[in-house]
């Protein structure tokens, strides 16, 4: 297959992007631009008209996708082909959202029945805990969940639970512990009572240092505060693909919820890793979350590239990274419940597409995944939006806004919406020197002063953004939204021909961390490493600078 950068569409895009008019002009020239560049699917509306693109740009991007075999690559993922070539694994988080009658084969075995069995086990467990049938060691019902996990075994459940706060069972609270810093665990343990607390330990590998250490300390706390060894099974459950290791660790076999190596950590909230979500919002709502994601899967597989939401979003991100040297992408959620989503998309995208060799190991000759960051609107408008408007870097933005609030109160929501839409408008149109000068008309400043201030007020505009609307934030719309970003990440990785599903950089950090741990705990001075690492280790060993 021809390299991406050697495709005809690549060279044409390079030329075309240089002569594309300012977005203001594009809007002025075509009053129907929104109608042509907005799309609805799965309860979401994507307005992509405020992007640096005309019809020709879009056609070239779709050409690029076709020549890169995007549709075939999408099918390969859904069919369970071994697309994670370095770990020799299928990539089937989509199977977690499958209908019971679907057949998805891994090594010749249909995996859907296993998925459904685990969901049935989750449903039974959720019912037992939330009905009060599941009792702690003194006969009381569970009131608090402490979820212990890190990376993909943490952020998905945390962010989704936070986003779906209006759907919580009022009798339950959930606390998330990820960091190996004991402060994280200790602060949470101060809030809970061992008699009524259930620990959910989530680790796909059952080998992650932070999670094992936190679980051992939680277990010790439980035993020191009234619980006995025989009570452990009433208070500790595990989610893992390494059932043998969990059993060896002392987890009761009935309390282990399986997952599989064909689910990547950062794609795993749909599996039993989502148990804390299901406990808080109930299994029916958890199923709605899956249904929303399933609807987006169907759209991604079936819609033509030209009206395919994840494809369009992925292509725009590629456009800005590869043709406008954009190095970051900001996600701005205009909903307090969605305040954690930028961090979730950051993990999803940066761990997936932070790669620099193609599938066959060649160094890429173009940029790959950008830095993903963001926060909740309107807060950022009073801080970092300054750089979006007037900084030198081009930072494409996604604005996410539910049209109805879960907390309608006076004019709050209409003000929130006005800020969201106003920001997209300001980024797109900017402010010319003449407009800035006209705004200063009538002030007491001299002409020279006016001209100076006007120069500082100029905003180039032409800053791209997508706006995503939904009627209301529900489990279903959230499921569709998260699956949209999963597939958007896939589209970029597929076009760049990189493996979006391994994470060797993260693995190296783990290995070196273990080596340093041994040196920190050693009686001997560290001398074998570089001068900086030796010195830092020795200072830590002495416990003083
Ligand atoms: O679920 P675990 O096996 O404990 O792994 C937790 C996390 O560990 C690593 O850092 C991986 O890079 C993540 O993708 C993973 O989610």
Coordinates of C-alpha atoms and ligand atoms in Angstrom, one line a residue:
X1 CA 0.0 0.0 0.0
X2 CA 1.3 3.5 -0.9
X3 CA 2.6 5.4 2.1
X4 CA 0.2 8.0 3.4
X5 CA 2.5 10.9 2.6
X6 CA 3.0 9.7 -0.9
X7 CA -0.6 9.5 -1.8
X8 CA -1.8 12.0 -4.4
X9 CA -4.4 13.4 -1.9
X10 CA -1.7 14.2 0.6
X11 CA 0.2 16.5 -1.9
X12 CA -3.1 18.0 -3.0
X13 CA -4.1 18.7 0.6
X14 CA -0.7 20.4 1.1
X15 CA -1.4 22.7 -1.8
X16 CA -5.1 23.2 -1.1
X17 CA -4.8 24.1 2.6
X18 CA -2.4 26.9 1.7
X19 CA -4.9 28.7 -0.5
X20 CA -8.0 28.1 1.5
X21 CA -9.8 31.4 2.4
X22 CA -10.4 32.5 6.0
X23 CA -13.5 30.7 7.5
X24 CA -15.3 34.0 7.7
X25 CA -15.1 34.2 4.0
X26 CA -16.3 30.6 3.7
X27 CA -19.3 31.4 5.8
X28 CA -20.1 34.6 3.9
X29 CA -19.9 32.8 0.6
X30 CA -22.2 30.0 1.6
X31 CA -25.2 30.6 3.9
X32 CA -25.9 26.9 3.8
X33 CA -22.6 25.9 5.2
X34 CA -24.1 24.6 8.4
X35 CA -26.6 22.5 6.6
X36 CA -23.9 21.0 4.6
X37 CA -21.4 20.5 7.4
X38 CA -23.5 19.2 10.3
X39 CA -24.5 15.6 11.0
X40 CA -26.8 13.8 13.5
X41 CA -26.2 10.3 14.7
X42 CA -26.9 8.3 17.9
X43 CA -28.4 11.2 19.8
X44 CA -25.5 13.5 19.0
X45 CA -25.3 16.4 16.6
X46 CA -21.9 17.3 15.2
X47 CA -21.5 20.8 13.8
X48 CA -18.2 20.6 11.9
X49 CA -18.8 23.8 9.8
X50 CA -16.3 25.8 11.8
X51 CA -13.4 23.9 10.4
X52 CA -10.8 25.0 7.9
X53 CA -12.3 23.1 5.0
X54 CA -14.4 23.5 1.9
X55 CA -15.9 20.8 -0.3
X56 CA -12.6 20.1 -1.9
X57 CA -10.7 19.7 1.4
X58 CA -13.3 17.2 2.5
X59 CA -13.2 15.3 -0.7
X60 CA -9.4 15.1 -0.5
X61 CA -9.6 13.9 3.1
X62 CA -12.1 11.2 2.1
X63 CA -9.8 10.2 -0.7
X64 CA -7.0 9.8 1.7
X65 CA -9.1 7.6 3.9
X66 CA -10.2 5.4 1.0
X67 CA -6.7 4.9 -0.3
X68 CA -5.5 4.1 3.2
X69 CA -8.1 1.3 3.3
X70 CA -10.0 2.8 6.3
X71 CA -13.2 0.9 5.7
X72 CA -11.3 -2.4 5.5
X73 CA -9.4 -1.6 8.7
X74 CA -12.7 -0.8 10.5
X75 CA -14.1 -4.1 9.4
X76 CA -10.9 -5.9 10.5
X77 CA -11.2 -4.5 14.0
X78 CA -14.9 -5.5 14.4
X79 CA -14.2 -8.9 12.9
X80 CA -11.7 -9.7 15.6
X81 CA -8.6 -9.8 13.4
X82 CA -5.3 -9.5 15.2
X83 CA -4.8 -5.8 14.6
X84 CA -2.7 -5.3 17.7
X85 CA 0.3 -6.9 16.0
X86 CA 2.9 -6.4 18.7
X87 CA 0.9 -8.2 21.4
X88 CA -0.8 -10.5 18.9
X89 CA -4.3 -9.6 20.1
X90 CA -7.6 -8.8 18.6
X91 CA -9.2 -5.5 19.6
X92 CA -12.8 -6.1 20.6
X93 CA -14.1 -3.7 23.1
X94 CA -16.9 -3.4 20.6
X95 CA -17.8 -7.1 21.4
X96 CA -18.7 -5.9 25.0
X97 CA -21.5 -3.9 23.4
X98 CA -22.7 -6.7 21.1
X99 CA -26.2 -8.1 21.0
X100 CA -26.6 -11.6 22.4
X101 CA -27.3 -13.1 19.0
X102 CA -24.1 -11.8 17.4
X103 CA -21.2 -14.2 16.7
X104 CA -17.7 -12.8 17.1
X105 CA -14.9 -15.3 16.9
X106 CA -11.6 -15.2 18.6
X107 CA -9.4 -18.2 17.8
X108 CA -12.5 -19.8 16.4
X109 CA -14.5 -19.4 19.6
X110 CA -17.6 -17.2 19.8
X111 CA -16.9 -14.7 22.6
X112 CA -20.3 -13.2 22.9
X113 CA -21.8 -15.9 25.3
X114 CA -18.9 -15.3 27.7
X115 CA -19.5 -11.5 27.6
X116 CA -23.2 -12.1 28.3
X117 CA -22.4 -14.5 31.2
X118 CA -20.2 -11.9 32.8
X119 CA -22.9 -9.2 32.4
X120 CA -25.4 -11.6 34.0
X121 CA -23.0 -12.2 36.9
X122 CA -22.6 -8.4 37.3
X123 CA -26.4 -7.9 37.2
X124 CA -26.8 -10.5 40.0
X125 CA -24.1 -8.9 42.1
X126 CA -25.4 -5.4 41.6
X127 CA -28.9 -6.5 42.6
X128 CA -27.6 -8.2 45.7
X129 CA -25.6 -5.2 46.8
X130 CA -28.2 -2.5 46.0
X131 CA -31.1 -4.5 47.5
X132 CA -29.2 -4.9 50.7
X133 CA -29.2 -8.7 50.4
X134 CA -25.4 -8.7 50.2
X135 CA -24.3 -8.0 53.8
X136 CA -21.1 -6.9 55.4
X137 CA -19.5 -9.0 58.2
X138 CA -21.8 -7.5 60.9
X139 CA -24.9 -8.0 58.9
X140 CA -25.2 -4.4 57.6
X141 CA -25.9 -3.5 54.0
X142 CA -23.1 -2.0 51.9
X143 CA -23.0 1.8 51.8
X144 CA -19.6 2.6 50.2
X145 CA -17.7 1.2 47.3
X146 CA -13.9 1.8 47.2
X147 CA -12.7 1.1 43.7
X148 CA -9.0 0.4 43.4
X149 CA -7.3 0.4 40.0
X150 CA -5.2 2.6 37.8
X151 CA -5.0 3.7 34.1
X152 CA -7.7 2.1 32.1
X153 CA -8.9 0.2 35.2
X154 CA -9.6 3.6 36.9
X155 CA -10.3 6.5 34.7
X156 CA -13.3 5.1 32.7
X157 CA -15.3 4.0 35.8
X158 CA -14.4 7.3 37.6
X159 CA -15.3 9.6 34.8
X160 CA -18.5 7.8 33.8
X161 CA -19.7 7.6 37.4
X162 CA -19.0 11.3 37.8
X163 CA -20.8 12.1 34.6
X164 CA -23.9 10.1 35.5
X165 CA -24.3 11.5 39.0
X166 CA -28.1 12.1 38.5
X167 CA -28.6 8.4 38.1
X168 CA -26.9 7.3 41.3
X169 CA -28.5 5.0 43.8
X170 CA -28.8 7.4 46.7
X171 CA -27.9 4.7 49.2
X172 CA -24.4 4.2 47.8
X173 CA -21.2 6.2 47.5
X174 CA -18.2 5.4 45.4
X175 CA -14.6 6.4 46.1
X176 CA -11.8 5.9 43.6
X177 CA -8.2 5.1 44.6
X178 CA -5.5 4.9 41.9
X179 CA -2.2 6.6 43.0
X180 CA 0.2 4.5 45.0
X181 CA 0.7 7.6 47.2
X182 CA -0.8 6.4 50.5
X183 CA -2.5 9.7 50.9
X184 CA -5.0 8.8 48.2
X185 CA -6.0 5.6 50.0
X186 CA -5.8 7.0 53.5
X187 CA -8.0 9.9 52.7
X188 CA -10.7 7.6 51.3
X189 CA -10.4 5.2 54.2
X190 CA -11.1 8.0 56.6
X191 CA -14.5 8.4 55.0
X192 CA -15.7 4.8 55.2
X193 CA -16.6 2.2 57.8
X194 CA -15.2 -1.4 57.3
X195 CA -18.6 -2.9 58.2
X196 CA -20.3 -1.3 55.2
X197 CA -17.5 -1.0 52.6
X198 CA -17.0 -3.1 49.6
X199 CA -13.6 -2.9 47.8
X200 CA -13.6 -3.5 44.1
X201 CA -10.1 -4.2 42.9
X202 CA -9.7 -3.8 39.2
X203 CA -6.6 -4.9 37.3
X204 CA -6.6 -6.5 33.9
X205 CA -3.2 -8.0 34.5
X206 CA -3.5 -8.4 38.3
X207 CA 0.2 -7.4 38.3
X208 CA 0.1 -3.6 38.5
X209 CA 2.2 -2.4 41.4
X210 CA 0.0 0.5 42.5
X211 CA -3.2 -1.6 42.5
X212 CA -1.6 -4.5 44.3
X213 CA -0.1 -2.3 47.0
X214 CA -3.3 -0.3 47.5
X215 CA -5.3 -3.6 47.8
X216 CA -2.9 -5.1 50.3
X217 CA -3.1 -2.0 52.4
X218 CA -6.9 -1.9 52.2
X219 CA -7.0 -5.5 53.2
X220 CA -4.7 -4.8 56.2
X221 CA -6.9 -1.8 57.2
X222 CA -10.0 -4.0 57.0
X223 CA -8.4 -6.7 59.2
X224 CA -7.1 -4.0 61.7
X225 CA -10.5 -2.4 62.0
X226 CA -12.7 -5.2 63.0
X227 CA -12.9 -7.5 60.0
X228 CA -11.5 -11.1 60.1
X229 CA -9.8 -13.2 57.4
X230 CA -13.1 -15.2 57.0
X231 CA -14.9 -11.9 56.3
X232 CA -12.8 -10.9 53.3
X233 CA -15.1 -12.5 50.8
X234 CA -17.9 -10.2 51.9
X235 CA -15.9 -7.1 51.4
X236 CA -13.4 -7.7 48.5
X237 CA -14.2 -8.5 44.9
X238 CA -11.8 -8.4 41.8
X239 CA -12.1 -7.7 38.1
X240 CA -9.3 -9.2 36.1
X241 CA -8.3 -11.2 33.0
X242 CA -5.8 -13.1 35.2
X243 CA -8.3 -15.2 37.3
X244 CA -5.5 -17.6 38.4
X245 CA -3.4 -14.8 39.9
X246 CA -6.5 -13.3 41.6
X247 CA -7.3 -16.6 43.2
X248 CA -3.7 -17.1 44.3
X249 CA -3.9 -13.6 45.9
X250 CA -6.8 -14.8 48.0
X251 CA -9.8 -13.5 46.2
X252 CA -12.8 -15.7 46.6
X253 CA -13.4 -17.5 43.2
X254 CA -17.1 -16.4 43.2
X255 CA -16.0 -12.8 43.7
X256 CA -13.8 -12.6 40.5
X257 CA -15.3 -11.0 37.5
X258 CA -13.4 -11.9 34.3
X259 CA -12.3 -9.8 31.4
X260 CA -10.2 -10.7 28.4
X261 CA -6.9 -9.8 26.8
X262 CA -8.8 -8.6 23.7
X263 CA -10.0 -5.6 25.7
X264 CA -7.4 -2.9 26.0
X265 CA -7.3 -1.2 29.4
X266 CA -8.2 2.2 28.1
X267 CA -11.2 0.7 26.3
X268 CA -12.4 -1.4 29.2
X269 CA -15.1 0.5 31.0
X270 CA -17.7 -1.5 29.1
X271 CA -16.5 -4.8 30.6
X272 CA -16.7 -5.8 34.3
X273 CA -14.2 -3.0 34.9
X274 CA -17.4 -0.9 34.7
X275 CA -18.7 -2.7 37.9
X276 CA -18.4 0.5 40.1
X277 CA -20.5 2.3 37.4
X278 CA -23.1 -0.5 37.4
X279 CA -23.3 -0.5 41.2
X280 CA -23.9 3.2 41.3
X281 CA -26.3 3.7 38.4
X282 CA -27.9 0.2 38.3
X283 CA -27.6 -2.5 35.7
X284 CA -30.4 -1.1 33.5
X285 CA -28.6 2.2 33.2
X286 CA -25.3 0.4 32.6
X287 CA -27.0 -1.4 29.7
X288 CA -28.2 1.9 28.3
X289 CA -24.6 3.1 28.3
X290 CA -23.7 0.0 26.4
X291 CA -26.6 0.5 24.0
X292 CA -25.4 4.1 23.3
X293 CA -22.0 2.8 22.4
X294 CA -23.5 0.0 20.3
X295 CA -25.5 2.5 18.3
X296 CA -22.2 4.4 17.6
X297 CA -20.5 1.2 16.6
X298 CA -23.3 0.5 14.1
X299 CA -23.0 4.0 12.7
X300 CA -19.2 3.7 12.4
X301 CA -19.4 0.4 10.6
X302 CA -22.4 1.3 8.3
X303 CA -22.4 5.0 7.5
X304 CA -20.5 6.0 4.4
X305 CA -17.2 7.8 5.2
X306 CA -18.8 11.1 4.0
X307 CA -21.4 11.0 6.7
X308 CA -19.6 9.1 9.4
X309 CA -19.1 11.1 12.6
X310 CA -16.0 9.4 14.0
X311 CA -14.4 9.4 10.5
X312 CA -15.0 13.1 10.0
X313 CA -13.7 14.0 13.5
X314 CA -10.6 11.8 13.0
X315 CA -9.9 13.3 9.6
X316 CA -10.1 16.8 10.9
X317 CA -7.7 16.0 13.7
X318 CA -5.3 14.5 11.1
X319 CA -5.7 17.6 8.9
X320 CA -4.6 20.0 11.7
X321 CA -1.8 17.8 13.0
X322 CA -0.3 16.9 9.6
X323 CA -1.1 20.0 7.5
X324 CA -1.2 22.9 10.1
X325 CA 1.4 21.5 12.6
X326 CA -1.2 21.6 15.4
X327 CA 0.4 19.8 18.3
X328 CA -2.5 19.8 20.7
X329 CA -6.3 19.5 20.7
X330 CA -8.5 20.9 23.4
X331 CA -11.8 19.3 24.6
X332 CA -14.2 21.8 26.3
X333 CA -17.2 20.4 28.1
X334 CA -20.0 22.8 28.8
X335 CA -21.5 20.6 31.5
X336 CA -20.2 20.2 35.0
X337 CA -20.9 16.5 35.1
X338 CA -18.6 16.1 32.1
X339 CA -15.7 17.9 33.7
X340 CA -13.6 14.7 33.8
X341 CA -14.1 13.8 30.2
X342 CA -11.0 15.7 28.8
X343 CA -8.8 13.6 31.1
X344 CA -10.5 10.5 29.9
X345 CA -10.1 11.4 26.2
X346 CA -6.5 12.3 27.0
X347 CA -5.7 8.8 28.3
X348 CA -7.7 7.2 25.4
X349 CA -6.0 9.1 22.7
X350 CA -2.5 9.8 24.0
X351 CA -1.9 6.2 25.1
X352 CA -3.3 4.9 21.8
X353 CA -1.7 7.3 19.3
X354 CA 1.5 8.4 21.0
X355 CA 3.5 6.3 18.6
X356 CA 6.3 6.9 16.1
X357 CA 6.6 3.8 14.1
X358 CA 4.2 2.2 11.6
X359 CA 2.8 -1.3 12.0
X360 CA 5.8 -2.8 10.2
X361 CA 8.3 -0.8 12.4
X362 CA 9.3 2.0 10.1
X363 CA 9.7 5.5 11.5
X364 CA 6.7 7.6 10.6
X365 CA 7.4 10.6 8.4
X366 CA 4.5 12.8 9.8
X367 CA 3.3 13.7 13.2
X368 CA 1.0 11.4 15.0
X369 CA -1.2 11.8 18.1
X370 CA -1.5 15.4 19.5
X371 CA -1.5 16.4 23.2
X372 CA -5.2 16.2 24.3
X373 CA -6.2 18.4 27.1
X374 CA -9.1 20.6 28.2
X375 CA -11.5 21.3 31.0
X376 CA -15.0 22.5 31.7
X377 CA -16.6 25.6 30.3
X378 CA -17.0 28.3 31.2
X379 CA -14.1 28.1 33.7
X380 CA -11.4 27.9 31.0
X381 CA -12.7 31.0 29.3
X382 CA -11.4 33.0 32.2
X383 CA -7.9 31.4 31.9
X384 CA -6.4 29.4 29.1
X385 CA -8.8 30.4 26.3
X386 CA -6.7 33.5 25.9
X387 CA -4.0 31.4 24.3
X388 CA -6.7 29.7 22.1
X389 CA -7.8 33.1 20.8
X390 CA -4.5 35.0 20.5
X391 CA -1.6 32.6 21.0
X392 CA 0.7 31.6 18.2
X393 CA -0.2 27.8 18.2
X394 CA -3.2 26.5 16.3
X395 CA -5.3 24.5 18.8
X396 CA -8.4 22.9 17.3
X397 CA -11.2 22.6 19.9
X398 CA -14.2 20.4 20.6
X399 CA -17.1 22.0 22.4
X400 CA -19.6 19.6 24.0
X401 CA -23.0 20.9 25.2
X402 CA -26.1 19.2 26.4
X403 CA -29.2 21.3 25.4
X404 CA -31.0 20.5 28.6
X405 CA -29.6 20.6 32.1
X406 CA -30.2 18.1 34.9
X407 CA -30.3 21.1 37.2
X408 CA -32.4 23.8 35.5
X409 CA -32.0 26.9 37.6
X410 CA -32.9 30.4 36.5
X411 CA -30.8 31.6 33.6
X412 CA -27.8 29.4 34.4
X413 CA -28.1 27.1 31.4
X414 CA -28.9 29.7 28.8
X415 CA -25.8 31.6 30.0
X416 CA -23.7 28.5 29.8
X417 CA -25.0 27.8 26.2
X418 CA -24.4 31.4 25.2
X419 CA -20.8 31.1 26.3
X420 CA -20.2 27.9 24.5
X421 CA -21.6 29.1 21.2
X422 CA -20.0 32.5 21.6
X423 CA -16.6 31.0 22.0
X424 CA -16.9 28.9 18.8
X425 CA -18.0 32.1 17.0
X426 CA -15.1 34.2 18.4
X427 CA -12.5 31.6 17.5
X428 CA -13.9 31.3 14.0
X429 CA -14.4 35.0 13.1
X430 CA -11.8 36.7 15.2
X431 CA -11.6 40.5 15.2
X432 CA -9.9 42.6 12.5
X433 CA -7.9 45.7 13.2
X434 CA -10.6 47.9 11.8
X435 CA -13.2 46.3 14.0
X436 CA -11.0 46.7 17.0
X437 CA -10.4 50.4 16.1
X438 CA -14.1 51.0 15.6
X439 CA -14.8 49.5 19.1
X440 CA -12.5 52.2 20.5
X441 CA -14.4 55.0 18.7
X442 CA -15.7 57.5 21.3
X443 CA -13.0 56.7 23.8
X444 CA -10.8 59.6 25.1
X445 CA -7.6 57.9 23.7
X446 CA -5.4 59.6 21.1
X447 CA -5.4 58.2 17.6
X448 CA -1.9 56.7 18.2
X449 CA -3.1 55.1 21.4
X450 CA -6.2 53.7 19.7
X451 CA -4.1 52.2 17.0
X452 CA -1.8 50.6 19.5
X453 CA -4.6 49.1 21.6
X454 CA -6.4 48.0 18.4
X455 CA -3.3 46.0 17.4
X456 CA -3.4 44.1 20.7
X457 CA -7.1 43.4 20.3
X458 CA -6.8 41.9 16.9
X459 CA -7.7 38.2 16.8
X460 CA -6.8 36.3 13.7
X461 CA -9.8 34.0 14.0
X462 CA -9.9 31.1 11.6
X463 CA -9.5 28.9 14.7
X464 CA -11.2 25.5 14.1
X465 CA -13.8 23.9 16.4
X466 CA -16.3 21.1 16.4
X467 CA -19.5 21.5 18.4
X468 CA -21.2 18.4 19.7
X469 CA -24.7 18.8 21.0
X470 CA -27.0 16.3 22.7
X471 CA -30.5 16.8 24.1
X472 CA -29.6 15.7 27.6
X473 CA -26.7 13.8 29.2
X474 CA -28.0 10.3 29.7
X475 CA -26.3 6.9 30.0
X476 CA -27.2 6.3 26.4
X477 CA -25.8 9.6 25.0
X478 CA -22.7 9.3 27.1
X479 CA -22.1 5.8 25.7
X480 CA -22.4 7.1 22.2
X481 CA -20.1 10.1 23.0
X482 CA -17.3 8.0 24.4
X483 CA -17.6 5.4 21.6
X484 CA -17.4 8.3 19.2
X485 CA -14.0 9.4 20.6
X486 CA -12.8 5.7 20.7
X487 CA -13.5 5.4 17.0
X488 CA -12.1 8.9 16.2
X489 CA -8.9 7.7 17.8
X490 CA -9.0 4.5 15.7
X491 CA -9.5 6.5 12.5
X492 CA -6.3 8.5 13.0
X493 CA -4.3 5.5 14.1
X494 CA -5.6 3.5 11.1
X495 CA -4.6 6.3 8.6
X496 CA -1.2 6.8 10.2
X497 CA -0.7 3.0 10.0
X498 CA 0.4 2.8 13.6
X499 CA -0.6 0.4 16.4
X500 CA -3.1 2.3 18.6
X501 CA -3.4 -0.7 20.9
X502 CA -0.1 -1.3 22.6
X503 CA 1.8 0.9 25.1
X504 CA 5.5 0.0 25.2
X505 CA 6.5 3.4 26.6
X506 CA 4.3 3.0 29.6
X507 CA 5.7 -0.5 30.1
X508 CA 9.3 0.8 30.1
X509 CA 8.4 3.2 32.9
X510 CA 7.1 0.2 35.0
X511 CA 10.2 -1.8 34.5
X512 CA 12.6 1.0 35.4
X513 CA 10.4 1.9 38.4
X514 CA 10.9 -1.6 39.8
X515 CA 14.6 -1.5 39.3
X516 CA 14.8 1.9 41.1
X517 CA 12.6 0.5 43.9
X518 CA 15.2 -2.2 44.6
X519 CA 18.0 0.4 44.7
X520 CA 16.0 2.7 47.1
X521 CA 15.4 -0.2 49.4
X522 CA 19.0 -1.5 49.2
X523 CA 21.6 -1.0 52.0
X524 CA 24.2 -0.1 49.4
X525 CA 24.9 3.3 47.9
X526 CA 23.6 3.6 44.3
X527 CA 26.5 3.8 41.9
X528 CA 25.5 1.8 38.8
X529 CA 23.2 4.3 37.1
X530 CA 23.7 7.7 35.6
X531 CA 25.0 10.4 38.0
X532 CA 21.6 12.1 38.4
X533 CA 19.6 8.9 39.1
X534 CA 22.3 7.7 41.5
X535 CA 22.3 11.0 43.4
X536 CA 18.5 11.2 43.6
X537 CA 18.3 7.6 44.9
X538 CA 21.0 8.2 47.5
X539 CA 19.3 11.4 48.7
X540 CA 16.0 9.5 49.1
X541 CA 17.8 6.7 51.0
X542 CA 19.2 9.4 53.4
X543 CA 15.7 10.9 53.7
X544 CA 17.1 14.4 53.6
X545 CA 18.6 16.9 51.1
Ligands
LIG1 O1 -5.5 -3.1 34.6 P1 -4.1 -3.2 34.9 O2 -3.5 -4.5 34.3 O3 -3.8 -3.1 36.4 O4 -3.4 -2.0 34.2 C1 -3.6 -0.7 34.5 C2 -2.9 0.2 33.5 O5 -1.5 -0.2 33.4 C3 -0.7 0.3 32.4 O6 -0.1 1.5 32.9 C4 -1.2 0.4 31.1 O7 -0.5 1.2 30.2 C5 -2.7 0.9 31.1 O8 -3.2 0.7 29.8 C6 -3.5 0.0 32.1 O9 -4.8 0.4 32.0

